[in-house]
XYZ file of C-alpha atoms in Angstrom:
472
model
C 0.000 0.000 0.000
C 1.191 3.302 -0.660
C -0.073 6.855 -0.028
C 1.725 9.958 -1.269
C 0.683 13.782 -1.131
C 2.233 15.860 -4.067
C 6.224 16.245 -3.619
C 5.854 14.651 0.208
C 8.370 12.823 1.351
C 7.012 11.650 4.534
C 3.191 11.508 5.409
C 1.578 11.010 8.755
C -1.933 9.673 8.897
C -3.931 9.619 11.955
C -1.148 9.150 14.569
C -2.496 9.017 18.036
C -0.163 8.422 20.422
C -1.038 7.625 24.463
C 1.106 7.159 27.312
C 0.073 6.551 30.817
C -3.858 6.985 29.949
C -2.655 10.865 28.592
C -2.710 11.509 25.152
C 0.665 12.552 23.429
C -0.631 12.339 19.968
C -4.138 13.392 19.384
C -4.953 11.497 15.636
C -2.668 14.350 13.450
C -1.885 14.503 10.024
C 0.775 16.008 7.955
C 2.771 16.218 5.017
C 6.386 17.245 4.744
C 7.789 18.489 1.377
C 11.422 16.882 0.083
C 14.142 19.170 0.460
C 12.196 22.163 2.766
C 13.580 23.035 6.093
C 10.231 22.668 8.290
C 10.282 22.920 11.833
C 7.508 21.506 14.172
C 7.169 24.317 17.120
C 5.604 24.189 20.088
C 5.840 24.547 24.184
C 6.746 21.327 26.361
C 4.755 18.590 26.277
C 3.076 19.722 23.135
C 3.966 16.171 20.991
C 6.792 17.604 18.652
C 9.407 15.033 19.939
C 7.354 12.398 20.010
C 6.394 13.175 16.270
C 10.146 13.362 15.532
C 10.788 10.293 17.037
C 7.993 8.191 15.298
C 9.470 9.630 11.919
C 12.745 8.503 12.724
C 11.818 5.335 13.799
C 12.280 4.791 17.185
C 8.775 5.343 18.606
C 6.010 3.219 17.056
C 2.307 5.366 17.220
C -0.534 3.320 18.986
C -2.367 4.272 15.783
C -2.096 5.521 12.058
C 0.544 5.122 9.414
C 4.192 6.664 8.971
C 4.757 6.751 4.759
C 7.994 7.359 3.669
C 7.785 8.456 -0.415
C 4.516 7.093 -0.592
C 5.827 3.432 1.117
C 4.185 2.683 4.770
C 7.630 2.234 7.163
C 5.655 1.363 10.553
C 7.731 -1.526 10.995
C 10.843 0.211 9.554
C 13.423 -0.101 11.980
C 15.478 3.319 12.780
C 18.766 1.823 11.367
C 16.792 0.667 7.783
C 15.173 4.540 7.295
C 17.461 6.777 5.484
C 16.917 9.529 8.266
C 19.667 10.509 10.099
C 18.718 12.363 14.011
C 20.773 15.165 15.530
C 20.353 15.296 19.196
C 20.788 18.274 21.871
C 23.819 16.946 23.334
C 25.068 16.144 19.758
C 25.913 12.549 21.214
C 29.413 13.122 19.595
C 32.673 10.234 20.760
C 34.765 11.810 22.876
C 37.431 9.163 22.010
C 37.465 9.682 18.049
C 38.950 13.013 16.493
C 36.629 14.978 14.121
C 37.342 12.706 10.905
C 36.390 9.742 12.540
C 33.271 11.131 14.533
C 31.986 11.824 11.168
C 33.584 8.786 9.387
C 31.594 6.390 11.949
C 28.607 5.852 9.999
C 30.273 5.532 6.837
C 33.062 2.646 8.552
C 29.415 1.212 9.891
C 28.605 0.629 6.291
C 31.771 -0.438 4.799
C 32.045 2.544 2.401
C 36.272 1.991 1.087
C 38.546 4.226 2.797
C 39.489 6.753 -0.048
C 35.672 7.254 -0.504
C 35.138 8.280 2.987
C 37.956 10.371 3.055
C 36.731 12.193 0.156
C 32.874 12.651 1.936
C 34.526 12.968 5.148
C 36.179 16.293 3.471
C 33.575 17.701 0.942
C 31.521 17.520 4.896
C 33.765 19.151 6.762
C 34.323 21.917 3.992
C 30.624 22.677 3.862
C 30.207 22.805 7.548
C 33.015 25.073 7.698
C 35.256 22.651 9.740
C 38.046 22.179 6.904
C 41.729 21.418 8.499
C 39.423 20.023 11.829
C 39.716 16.715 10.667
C 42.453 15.926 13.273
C 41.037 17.649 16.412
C 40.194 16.541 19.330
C 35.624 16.815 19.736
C 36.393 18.013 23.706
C 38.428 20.722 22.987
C 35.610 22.152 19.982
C 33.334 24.976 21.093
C 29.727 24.250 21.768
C 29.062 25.475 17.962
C 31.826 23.550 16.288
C 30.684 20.335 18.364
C 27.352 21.035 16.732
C 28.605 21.075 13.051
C 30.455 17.900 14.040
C 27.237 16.287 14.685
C 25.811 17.712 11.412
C 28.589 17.000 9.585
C 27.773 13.041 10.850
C 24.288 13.050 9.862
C 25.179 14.392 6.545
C 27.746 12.221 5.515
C 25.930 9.488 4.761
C 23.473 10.989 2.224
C 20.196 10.420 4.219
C 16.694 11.723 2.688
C 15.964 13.589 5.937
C 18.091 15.181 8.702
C 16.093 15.090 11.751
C 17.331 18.064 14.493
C 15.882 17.947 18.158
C 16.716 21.228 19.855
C 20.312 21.044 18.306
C 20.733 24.894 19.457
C 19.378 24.735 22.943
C 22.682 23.601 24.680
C 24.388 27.201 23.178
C 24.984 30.704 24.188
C 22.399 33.285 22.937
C 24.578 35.019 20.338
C 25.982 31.626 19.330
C 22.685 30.230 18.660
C 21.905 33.453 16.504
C 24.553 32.789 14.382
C 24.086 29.042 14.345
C 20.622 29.628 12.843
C 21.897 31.266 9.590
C 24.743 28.464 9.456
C 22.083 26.114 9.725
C 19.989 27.011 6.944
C 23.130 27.576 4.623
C 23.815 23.757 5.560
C 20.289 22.869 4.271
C 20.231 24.612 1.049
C 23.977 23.033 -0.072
C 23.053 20.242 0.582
C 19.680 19.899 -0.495
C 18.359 17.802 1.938
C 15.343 17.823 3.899
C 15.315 19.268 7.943
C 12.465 18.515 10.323
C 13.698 20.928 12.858
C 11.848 20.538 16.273
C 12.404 23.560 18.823
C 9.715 25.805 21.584
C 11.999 28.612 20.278
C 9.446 31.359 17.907
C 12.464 32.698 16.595
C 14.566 29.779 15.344
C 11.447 28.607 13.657
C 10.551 32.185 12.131
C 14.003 32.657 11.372
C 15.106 29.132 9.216
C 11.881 27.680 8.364
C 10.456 27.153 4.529
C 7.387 25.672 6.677
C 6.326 25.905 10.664
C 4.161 23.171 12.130
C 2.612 25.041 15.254
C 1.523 22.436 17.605
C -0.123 22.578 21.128
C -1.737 19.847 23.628
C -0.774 16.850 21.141
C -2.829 18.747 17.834
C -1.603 20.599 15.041
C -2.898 23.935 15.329
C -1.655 25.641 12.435
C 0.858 24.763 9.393
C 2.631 27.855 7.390
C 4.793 29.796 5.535
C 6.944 32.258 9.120
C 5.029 34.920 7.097
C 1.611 33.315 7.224
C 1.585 32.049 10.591
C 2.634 35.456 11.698
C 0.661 37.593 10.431
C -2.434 35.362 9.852
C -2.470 33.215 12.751
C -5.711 30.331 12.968
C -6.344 31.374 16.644
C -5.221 32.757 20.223
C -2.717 30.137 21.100
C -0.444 30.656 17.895
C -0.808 34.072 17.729
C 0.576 34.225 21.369
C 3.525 31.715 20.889
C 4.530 33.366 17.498
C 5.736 36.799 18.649
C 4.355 39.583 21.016
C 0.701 40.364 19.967
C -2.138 42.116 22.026
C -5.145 39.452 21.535
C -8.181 41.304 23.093
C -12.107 40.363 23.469
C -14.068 41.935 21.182
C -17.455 41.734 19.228
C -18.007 40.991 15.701
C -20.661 43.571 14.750
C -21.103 42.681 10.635
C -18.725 41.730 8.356
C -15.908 43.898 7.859
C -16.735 45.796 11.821
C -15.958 45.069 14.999
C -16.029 46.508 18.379
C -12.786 46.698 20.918
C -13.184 48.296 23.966
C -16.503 49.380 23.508
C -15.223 51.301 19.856
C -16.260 50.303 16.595
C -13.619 49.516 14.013
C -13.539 48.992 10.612
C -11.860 45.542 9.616
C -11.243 43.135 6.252
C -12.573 39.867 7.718
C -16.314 38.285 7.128
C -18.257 35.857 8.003
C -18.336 35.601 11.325
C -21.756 36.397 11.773
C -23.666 39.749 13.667
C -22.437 40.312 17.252
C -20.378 37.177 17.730
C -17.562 37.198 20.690
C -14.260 36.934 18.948
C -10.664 37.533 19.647
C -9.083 40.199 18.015
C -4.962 40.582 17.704
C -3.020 43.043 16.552
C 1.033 43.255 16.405
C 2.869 45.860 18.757
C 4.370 47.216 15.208
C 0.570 47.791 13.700
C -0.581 50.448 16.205
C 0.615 54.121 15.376
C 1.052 56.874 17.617
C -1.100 59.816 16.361
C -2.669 62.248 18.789
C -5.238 61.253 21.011
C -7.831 63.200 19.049
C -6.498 61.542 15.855
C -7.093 57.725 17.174
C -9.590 55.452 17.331
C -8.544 54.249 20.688
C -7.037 56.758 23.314
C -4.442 55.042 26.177
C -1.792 56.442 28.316
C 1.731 55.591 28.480
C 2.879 53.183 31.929
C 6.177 52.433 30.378
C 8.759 52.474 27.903
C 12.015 50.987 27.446
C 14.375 51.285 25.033
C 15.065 48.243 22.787
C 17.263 49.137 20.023
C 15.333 49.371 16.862
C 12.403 50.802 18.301
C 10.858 51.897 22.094
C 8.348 49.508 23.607
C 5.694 51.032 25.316
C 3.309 49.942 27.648
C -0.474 51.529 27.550
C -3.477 51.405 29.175
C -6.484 52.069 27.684
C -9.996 51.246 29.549
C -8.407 49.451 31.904
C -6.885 47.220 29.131
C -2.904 46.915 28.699
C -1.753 47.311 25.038
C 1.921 46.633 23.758
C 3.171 48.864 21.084
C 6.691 48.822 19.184
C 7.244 52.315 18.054
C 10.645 54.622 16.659
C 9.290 57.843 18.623
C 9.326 57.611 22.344
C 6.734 58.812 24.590
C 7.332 59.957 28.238
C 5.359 57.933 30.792
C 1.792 59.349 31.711
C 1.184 60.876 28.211
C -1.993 59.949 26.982
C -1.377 59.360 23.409
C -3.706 57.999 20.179
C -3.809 55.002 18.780
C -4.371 54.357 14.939
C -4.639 50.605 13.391
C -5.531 50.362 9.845
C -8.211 47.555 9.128
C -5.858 45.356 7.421
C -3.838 44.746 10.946
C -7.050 43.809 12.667
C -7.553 39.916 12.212
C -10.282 38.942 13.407
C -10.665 34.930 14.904
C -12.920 32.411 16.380
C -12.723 32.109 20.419
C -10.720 29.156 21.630
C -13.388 27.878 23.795
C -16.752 27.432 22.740
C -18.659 29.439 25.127
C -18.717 32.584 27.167
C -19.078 30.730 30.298
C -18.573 27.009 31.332
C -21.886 24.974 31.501
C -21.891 21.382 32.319
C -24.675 19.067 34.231
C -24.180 17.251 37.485
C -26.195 14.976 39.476
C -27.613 15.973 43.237
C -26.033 12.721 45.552
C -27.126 14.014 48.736
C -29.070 17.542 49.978
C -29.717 19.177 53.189
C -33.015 21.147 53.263
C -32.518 22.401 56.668
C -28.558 23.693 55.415
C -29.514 24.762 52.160
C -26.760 22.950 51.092
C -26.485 19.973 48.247
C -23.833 18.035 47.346
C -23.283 16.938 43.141
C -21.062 14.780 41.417
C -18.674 16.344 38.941
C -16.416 13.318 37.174
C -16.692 11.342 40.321
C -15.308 14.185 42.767
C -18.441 15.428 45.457
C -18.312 18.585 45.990
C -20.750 20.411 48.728
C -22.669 23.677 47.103
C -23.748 26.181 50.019
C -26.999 27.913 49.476
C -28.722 25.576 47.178
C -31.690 23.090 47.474
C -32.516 20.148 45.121
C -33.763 16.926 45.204
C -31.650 13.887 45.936
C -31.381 12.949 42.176
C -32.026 15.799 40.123
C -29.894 16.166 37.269
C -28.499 20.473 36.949
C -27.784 22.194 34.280
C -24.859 24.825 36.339
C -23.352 27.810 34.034
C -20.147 28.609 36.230
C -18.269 32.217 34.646
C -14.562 31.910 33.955
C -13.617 33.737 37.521
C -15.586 31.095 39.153
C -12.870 28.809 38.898
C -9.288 29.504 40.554
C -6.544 27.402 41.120
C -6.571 25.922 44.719
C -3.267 27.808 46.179
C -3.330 24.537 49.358
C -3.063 21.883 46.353
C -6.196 20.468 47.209
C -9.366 21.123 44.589
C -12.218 20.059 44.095
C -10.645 18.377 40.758
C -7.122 17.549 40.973
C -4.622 16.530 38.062
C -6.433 19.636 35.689
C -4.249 19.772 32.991
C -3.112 23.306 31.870
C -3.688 23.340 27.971
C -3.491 26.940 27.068
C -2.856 30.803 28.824
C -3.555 33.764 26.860
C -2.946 37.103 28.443
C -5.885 39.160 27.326
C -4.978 42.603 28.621
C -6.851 42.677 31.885
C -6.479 39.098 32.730
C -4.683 35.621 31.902
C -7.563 33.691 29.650
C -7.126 29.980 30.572
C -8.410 26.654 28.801
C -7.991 23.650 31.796
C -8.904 20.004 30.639
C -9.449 17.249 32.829
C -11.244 14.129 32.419
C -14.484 14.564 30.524
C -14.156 18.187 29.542
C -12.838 21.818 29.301
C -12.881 24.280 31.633
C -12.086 28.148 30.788
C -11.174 30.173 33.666
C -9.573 33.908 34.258
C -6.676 34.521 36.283
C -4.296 37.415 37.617
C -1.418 34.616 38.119
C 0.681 33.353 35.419
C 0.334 29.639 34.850
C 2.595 27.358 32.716
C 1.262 25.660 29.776
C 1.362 21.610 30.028
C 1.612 21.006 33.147
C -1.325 19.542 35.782
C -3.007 22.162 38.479
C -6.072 21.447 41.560
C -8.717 23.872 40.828
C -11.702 24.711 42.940
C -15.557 25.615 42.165
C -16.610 29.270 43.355
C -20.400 28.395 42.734
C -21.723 31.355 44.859
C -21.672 32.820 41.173
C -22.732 29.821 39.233
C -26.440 29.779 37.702
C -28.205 26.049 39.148
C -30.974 24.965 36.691
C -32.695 21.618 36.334
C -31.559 19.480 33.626
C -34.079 19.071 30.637
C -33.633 15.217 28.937
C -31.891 16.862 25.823
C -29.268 18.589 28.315
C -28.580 15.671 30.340
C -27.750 13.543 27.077
């Protein structure tokens, strides 16, 4: 059987991936081009190892198919796929000299001496190591250690280069210039780089293509340009660069309202007065005069960065990023100008406003006014409510009636942290835990993929009883 997208030269096709009852992999798909640098980005615990290592061969998915030009591989062992992996740590012999480190593969396969000399070289030369061939790997700099390692994968001609964080062990200004070396290395030699990093910047900066990925799902796949400037929703939008993603209110096509102002935008179809969120790039808002804006702010902060000043603003109580050449002193209130094309305009992350979810009464106290429900096999008391032993509830709970229990014990413990968008007031947070989502606001700072307690504030939830429909 074989399966083969135009000029792919590996396909993945429904790869689900679970480990420990959590899902690594949820089902993804994806196509990777011959000879494109494309780099799968993402935070920790997002799934863009574990997708490099089922491509290379030395992770097999729980389901779905790994094609490698158009031929299914799952049983492909790593040593029998022409992929070649370059780790963090470079994995380099500290006993062999630079010619043999990258020699090793090529002695693995028997290749005669004068021909490996003469790869060995033409390597070297175009990872800028020629005249190395005789030095010792311990006493190479973190960057020339890393060419070694390329120089390894290289040498044996493999179809795909596969690089895990290969920068993430260097210096900052190192790792600048290792990026440009990097893609040099990929267009001499042709060859195809699936580049995995959580760094925006490596990925904007070397990619042909960026796979954004996020809670084991392919959000988004792009051109740098495309995710960055047309990004599918809040989560990429916030990983790929500094953006201010704000609430706002689709009125019509083409106009939408932020901060209680209308603004004229290019994007349809959204529908009359739908909640949306709205970003726009620090570099898209102008400084006019505050008469000359459509939104008015005042200045909390600037610093100095170089090319251009980054100020802080608030306006209505909302704070606003913007990257500008002219500085403005702190406590000016200045305008703000954003042409319609820099609005973009996308679908909320979560599907409602608020959460809503049904629970079942277990127990009730009439004399109390207190009941006690069942939420995913956790019961939890509810002050100031009566039901029925029984009844089935239909409870809307607003995002600030959740919070993170500070003791580490919740009401639901092991919530998994899936995304945490700073919305200008507040930190907009998606939870998931067993059977279903849970959006919450926040002052704190959370970290993406990792597991949190959270407790129920239902002196603000809404308690209905269940209709049949609802309780399906």
């Amino acid at each position: 059987m074989e399966q083969k997208s135009a000029n792919a030269i590996v396909s993945l096709r429904n790869i689900y991936v679970e480990f420990d009852s959590e899902v690594i992999l949820n089902h993804i798909d994806l196509d990777i081009k011959d000879k494109e640098f494309v780099t799968i980005l993402g935070p920790s615990g997002c799934g863009k190892t574990t997708t490099l290592r089922i491509i290379g061969g030395f992770l097999n998915p729980d389901e779905g198919d790994v094609y490698f030009e158009g031929k299914k591989i799952n049983k492909l062992p790593p040593h029998k796929r022409n992929v070649n992996t370059v780790f963090q740590k470079y994995s380099l012999f500290p006993h062999l000299n630079v010619f043999d480190n990258v020699a090793f593969g090529l002695k693995l396969k028997k290749t005669p001496k004068d021909e490996i000399k003469k790869k060995v070289q033409q390597m070297l030369a175009i990872v800028d190591l020629k005249g190395y061939e005789k030095r010792s790997v311990a006493k190479l700099s973190g960057g020339q250690q890393q060419r070694v390692a390329i120089a390894r994968a290289l040498v044996c001609d493999p179809k795909i280069v596969l690089l895990d964080e290969p920068l993430g062990a260097l210096d900052l200004k190192l790792r600048k210039d290792m990026q440009q070396e990097l893609k040099e290395i990929q267009q001499k030699t042709q060859t195809t780089f699936i580049y995995v990093t959580h760094d925006q910047e490596e990925a904007l900066t070397m990619s042909d293509t960026v796979v954004v990925m996020n809670n084991g799902n392919i959000e988004q796949i792009g051109s740098p340009t495309d995710i960055y400037n047309e990004p599918v929703n809040a989560f990429v939008a916030d990983f790929i660069g500094e953006a201010n993603i704000i609430n706002g209110i689709m009125i019509d096509d083409c106009r939408v309202k932020i901060l209680g102002q209308e603004l004229e935008c290019v994007d349809k179809g959204f529908g009359k007065n739908t909640p949306v969120d709205i970003v726009i790039r620090p570099e898209d808002i102008e400084v006019v005069k505050p008469e000359e804006g459509q939104l008015k702010g005042i200045v909390t902060n600037t610093v100095f960065k170089g090319v251009h000043y980054e100020m802080t603003v608030m306006c209505e109580n909302c704070q606003w990023l913007i990257h500008s050449t002219v500085s403005q002193e702190v406590g000016t209130e200045i305008g703000m100008r954003i042409i319609p094309f820099n609005i973009q305009i996308m679908n909320k992350m979560f599907p409602t406003a608020n959460n809503e979810f049904t629970a079942t009464v277990v127990s009730s106290d009439k004399e109390y006014n207190s009941i006690k429900i069942d939420i995913e096999g956790n019961i939890i008391e509810v002050e100031n409510q009566y039901f029925e032993e029984g009844t089935k509830l239909f409870i809307v709970l607003p995002p600030d009636g959740l919070h993170i229990a500070g003791d580490g014990n919740g009401d639901l413990n092991d919530v998994y942290i899936e995304s945490v968008i700073w919305k200008g007031e507040y930190n907009e947070i998606i939870l998931e835990s067993d059977e279903r989502k849970w959006l919450m606001k926040s002052d704190q700072d959370e970290q993406v993929a990792t597991y949190c307690p959270i407790s129920f504030d239902f002196s603000k939830a809404v308690f209905t009883i269940a209709d049949k429909e609802e309780s399906d």
